[in-house]
Amino acid sequence: MYAQMVKSTGKGVKTREEMSDEERAFQDRIDEDIKIEPRDWMPEGYRKTLIRQIGQHAHSEIVGQLPEGNWITRAPTLERKMILLAKVQDEAGHGLYLYAAAETLGISRDDMTEQLLSGKMKYSSIFNYPTLTWADMGAVGWLVDGAAIMNQVPLQRTSYGPYSRAMIRICKEESFHQRQGYDIMMKMAQGSEAQKRMAQDALNRFWYPSLMMFGPSDAESVHSAQSMAWKIKMNTNDELRQKFVDQTVPQAEFLGLTVPDENLKWNEERGHYDYSQPDWDEFFNVLKGNGPCNAERLGARQKAWNEGQWVRDGLLAHARKNAARKVAAE
Ligand code: BYC
């Protein structure tokens, strides 16, 4: 299984002969699907890769509240407002589970936040696009949460115990998120001509950025081979992207909307849709900080961080006082 994975996904992964005894024993546990727990020995690269991926994922959940939070005050009905509010609160909870999972690897939440704000750590490219109309709330729930679930369901089986357990809880809530998004799209697509146009416009703008969420093509992916050998990732980026296209196209057809891709066609031989790749130059440019909303998103996180300083100071003072009292009592 391991040898097969390395062969199929390629580069940069040590062969069994190149591994130390500890690394070989670790790889054996991974191959036998035994979960790795925080106190277990792990290669430094495994720890670092997990911090990078879980941290990026946690930041995405938190930054991901911003484009939807933007619409809470403008939701069209009280019911829609309550649903959206609950969804955005769920994202905050997901961020917390994931920060807690990353903390078991020896990094603090404060360190991760500082790395986000300095640009050292990333968050998902998708959240650098604006949400311009109410139909975008539908498109985000349907496509963005849909892509997130496609990526996250396999991660429930990831090799690191705390990450895997966080993903199980998160996935339960994500499927509700996806459904509420699709429900908004249904209402819009069955509504007036103007509403239909808004739904189509939202699909047009979110389709390719959603495909980018799965990361660069397998040929360009830096981390996939090693991450798959360690079962930090369970699928390649292209595998999941294809799965997402196959699942989503019939949903768009059901809505009576058109996926903005002239090359989209069912390929009988492959048993999959053929589809156009997103503009990868745009993707890498967004990653460099040049997307439409990068500055706004990081500005909002920086503001929240600055404004929360007094809370962190207060908590620290309280903890210090308690510790001093404990020492005095001993
Ligand atoms: N955005 O070697 P690769 C959600 C970076 S949804 C930004 O393939 P990897 C939510 C990558 O970090 C989203 N950066 O990387 C939904 C690497 O750069 P560095 C969160 C990206 O890690 C609704 C470089 O490109 N989900 O939370 O093997 C509402 C090369 O890529 C992106 C997750 O984070 C991107 N889209 O694979 C609210 C899922 N793609 O770090 C919230 C967990 C790639 O070397 N993460 N990069 O500088 C993963 O599964 C993997 O990290 C990825 C990328 C598939 C995303």
JSON list of N, CA, C and O in Angstrom, two decimals, residues 19 68 90 99-100 105 107 130 155 161-162 184 195-196 250:
[
{"chain": "A", "resi": 19, "resn": "MET", "atom": "N", "xyz": [14.95, 5.21, 5.68]},
{"chain": "A", "resi": 19, "resn": "MET", "atom": "CA", "xyz": [14.37, 5.62, 6.97]},
{"chain": "A", "resi": 19, "resn": "MET", "atom": "C", "xyz": [15.22, 5.10, 8.13]},
{"chain": "A", "resi": 19, "resn": "MET", "atom": "O", "xyz": [15.84, 4.05, 8.03]},
{"chain": "A", "resi": 68, "resn": "GLU", "atom": "N", "xyz": [-19.42, 35.73, 5.00]},
{"chain": "A", "resi": 68, "resn": "GLU", "atom": "CA", "xyz": [-20.82, 35.45, 5.32]},
{"chain": "A", "resi": 68, "resn": "GLU", "atom": "C", "xyz": [-21.34, 36.38, 6.41]},
{"chain": "A", "resi": 68, "resn": "GLU", "atom": "O", "xyz": [-22.49, 36.82, 6.38]},
{"chain": "A", "resi": 90, "resn": "ASP", "atom": "N", "xyz": [-21.02, 28.30, 13.85]},
{"chain": "A", "resi": 90, "resn": "ASP", "atom": "CA", "xyz": [-20.41, 26.96, 13.69]},
{"chain": "A", "resi": 90, "resn": "ASP", "atom": "C", "xyz": [-18.97, 27.08, 13.20]},
{"chain": "A", "resi": 90, "resn": "ASP", "atom": "O", "xyz": [-18.08, 26.36, 13.65]},
{"chain": "A", "resi": 99, "resn": "TYR", "atom": "N", "xyz": [-7.76, 24.76, 16.18]},
{"chain": "A", "resi": 99, "resn": "TYR", "atom": "CA", "xyz": [-6.64, 25.38, 16.91]},
{"chain": "A", "resi": 99, "resn": "TYR", "atom": "C", "xyz": [-6.24, 24.45, 18.07]},
{"chain": "A", "resi": 99, "resn": "TYR", "atom": "O", "xyz": [-5.06, 24.24, 18.34]},
{"chain": "A", "resi": 100, "resn": "ALA", "atom": "N", "xyz": [-7.25, 23.89, 18.75]},
{"chain": "A", "resi": 100, "resn": "ALA", "atom": "CA", "xyz": [-6.95, 23.01, 19.89]},
{"chain": "A", "resi": 100, "resn": "ALA", "atom": "C", "xyz": [-6.19, 21.77, 19.40]},
{"chain": "A", "resi": 100, "resn": "ALA", "atom": "O", "xyz": [-5.25, 21.31, 20.05]},
{"chain": "A", "resi": 105, "resn": "LEU", "atom": "N", "xyz": [0.31, 19.78, 19.13]},
{"chain": "A", "resi": 105, "resn": "LEU", "atom": "CA", "xyz": [1.58, 19.53, 18.43]},
{"chain": "A", "resi": 105, "resn": "LEU", "atom": "C", "xyz": [2.68, 20.49, 18.90]},
{"chain": "A", "resi": 105, "resn": "LEU", "atom": "O", "xyz": [3.75, 20.54, 18.32]},
{"chain": "A", "resi": 107, "resn": "ILE", "atom": "N", "xyz": [2.40, 24.04, 19.43]},
{"chain": "A", "resi": 107, "resn": "ILE", "atom": "CA", "xyz": [2.38, 25.45, 19.00]},
{"chain": "A", "resi": 107, "resn": "ILE", "atom": "C", "xyz": [1.17, 26.09, 19.67]},
{"chain": "A", "resi": 107, "resn": "ILE", "atom": "O", "xyz": [0.14, 25.42, 19.84]},
{"chain": "A", "resi": 130, "resn": "PRO", "atom": "N", "xyz": [-15.02, 38.48, -2.87]},
{"chain": "A", "resi": 130, "resn": "PRO", "atom": "CA", "xyz": [-16.10, 39.18, -2.17]},
{"chain": "A", "resi": 130, "resn": "PRO", "atom": "C", "xyz": [-17.46, 38.47, -2.30]},
{"chain": "A", "resi": 130, "resn": "PRO", "atom": "O", "xyz": [-17.66, 37.70, -3.24]},
{"chain": "A", "resi": 155, "resn": "LEU", "atom": "N", "xyz": [-10.72, 13.31, 5.48]},
{"chain": "A", "resi": 155, "resn": "LEU", "atom": "CA", "xyz": [-9.81, 13.68, 6.57]},
{"chain": "A", "resi": 155, "resn": "LEU", "atom": "C", "xyz": [-10.27, 13.14, 7.94]},
{"chain": "A", "resi": 155, "resn": "LEU", "atom": "O", "xyz": [-9.52, 13.16, 8.90]},
{"chain": "A", "resi": 161, "resn": "GLY", "atom": "N", "xyz": [-4.68, 11.51, 15.50]},
{"chain": "A", "resi": 161, "resn": "GLY", "atom": "CA", "xyz": [-5.90, 11.34, 16.28]},
{"chain": "A", "resi": 161, "resn": "GLY", "atom": "C", "xyz": [-6.68, 12.62, 16.53]},
{"chain": "A", "resi": 161, "resn": "GLY", "atom": "O", "xyz": [-7.87, 12.71, 16.17]},
{"chain": "A", "resi": 162, "resn": "PRO", "atom": "N", "xyz": [-6.05, 13.66, 17.12]},
{"chain": "A", "resi": 162, "resn": "PRO", "atom": "CA", "xyz": [-6.84, 14.87, 17.44]},
{"chain": "A", "resi": 162, "resn": "PRO", "atom": "C", "xyz": [-7.42, 15.54, 16.19]},
{"chain": "A", "resi": 162, "resn": "PRO", "atom": "O", "xyz": [-8.53, 16.08, 16.24]},
{"chain": "A", "resi": 184, "resn": "ILE", "atom": "N", "xyz": [-30.95, 27.96, -0.47]},
{"chain": "A", "resi": 184, "resn": "ILE", "atom": "CA", "xyz": [-31.01, 29.37, -0.93]},
{"chain": "A", "resi": 184, "resn": "ILE", "atom": "C", "xyz": [-30.97, 29.40, -2.45]},
{"chain": "A", "resi": 184, "resn": "ILE", "atom": "O", "xyz": [-31.76, 30.11, -3.10]},
{"chain": "A", "resi": 195, "resn": "GLN", "atom": "N", "xyz": [-34.01, 37.20, -9.74]},
{"chain": "A", "resi": 195, "resn": "GLN", "atom": "CA", "xyz": [-33.40, 36.28, -8.76]},
{"chain": "A", "resi": 195, "resn": "GLN", "atom": "C", "xyz": [-32.60, 35.18, -9.47]},
{"chain": "A", "resi": 195, "resn": "GLN", "atom": "O", "xyz": [-31.51, 34.80, -9.04]},
{"chain": "A", "resi": 196, "resn": "LYS", "atom": "N", "xyz": [-33.17, 34.68, -10.58]},
{"chain": "A", "resi": 196, "resn": "LYS", "atom": "CA", "xyz": [-32.45, 33.64, -11.35]},
{"chain": "A", "resi": 196, "resn": "LYS", "atom": "C", "xyz": [-31.12, 34.19, -11.85]},
{"chain": "A", "resi": 196, "resn": "LYS", "atom": "O", "xyz": [-30.11, 33.50, -11.81]},
{"chain": "A", "resi": 250, "resn": "PRO", "atom": "N", "xyz": [-24.53, 17.78, -11.74]},
{"chain": "A", "resi": 250, "resn": "PRO", "atom": "CA", "xyz": [-25.97, 17.43, -11.74]},
{"chain": "A", "resi": 250, "resn": "PRO", "atom": "C", "xyz": [-26.79, 18.32, -10.80]},
{"chain": "A", "resi": 250, "resn": "PRO", "atom": "O", "xyz": [-27.96, 18.59, -11.06]}
]
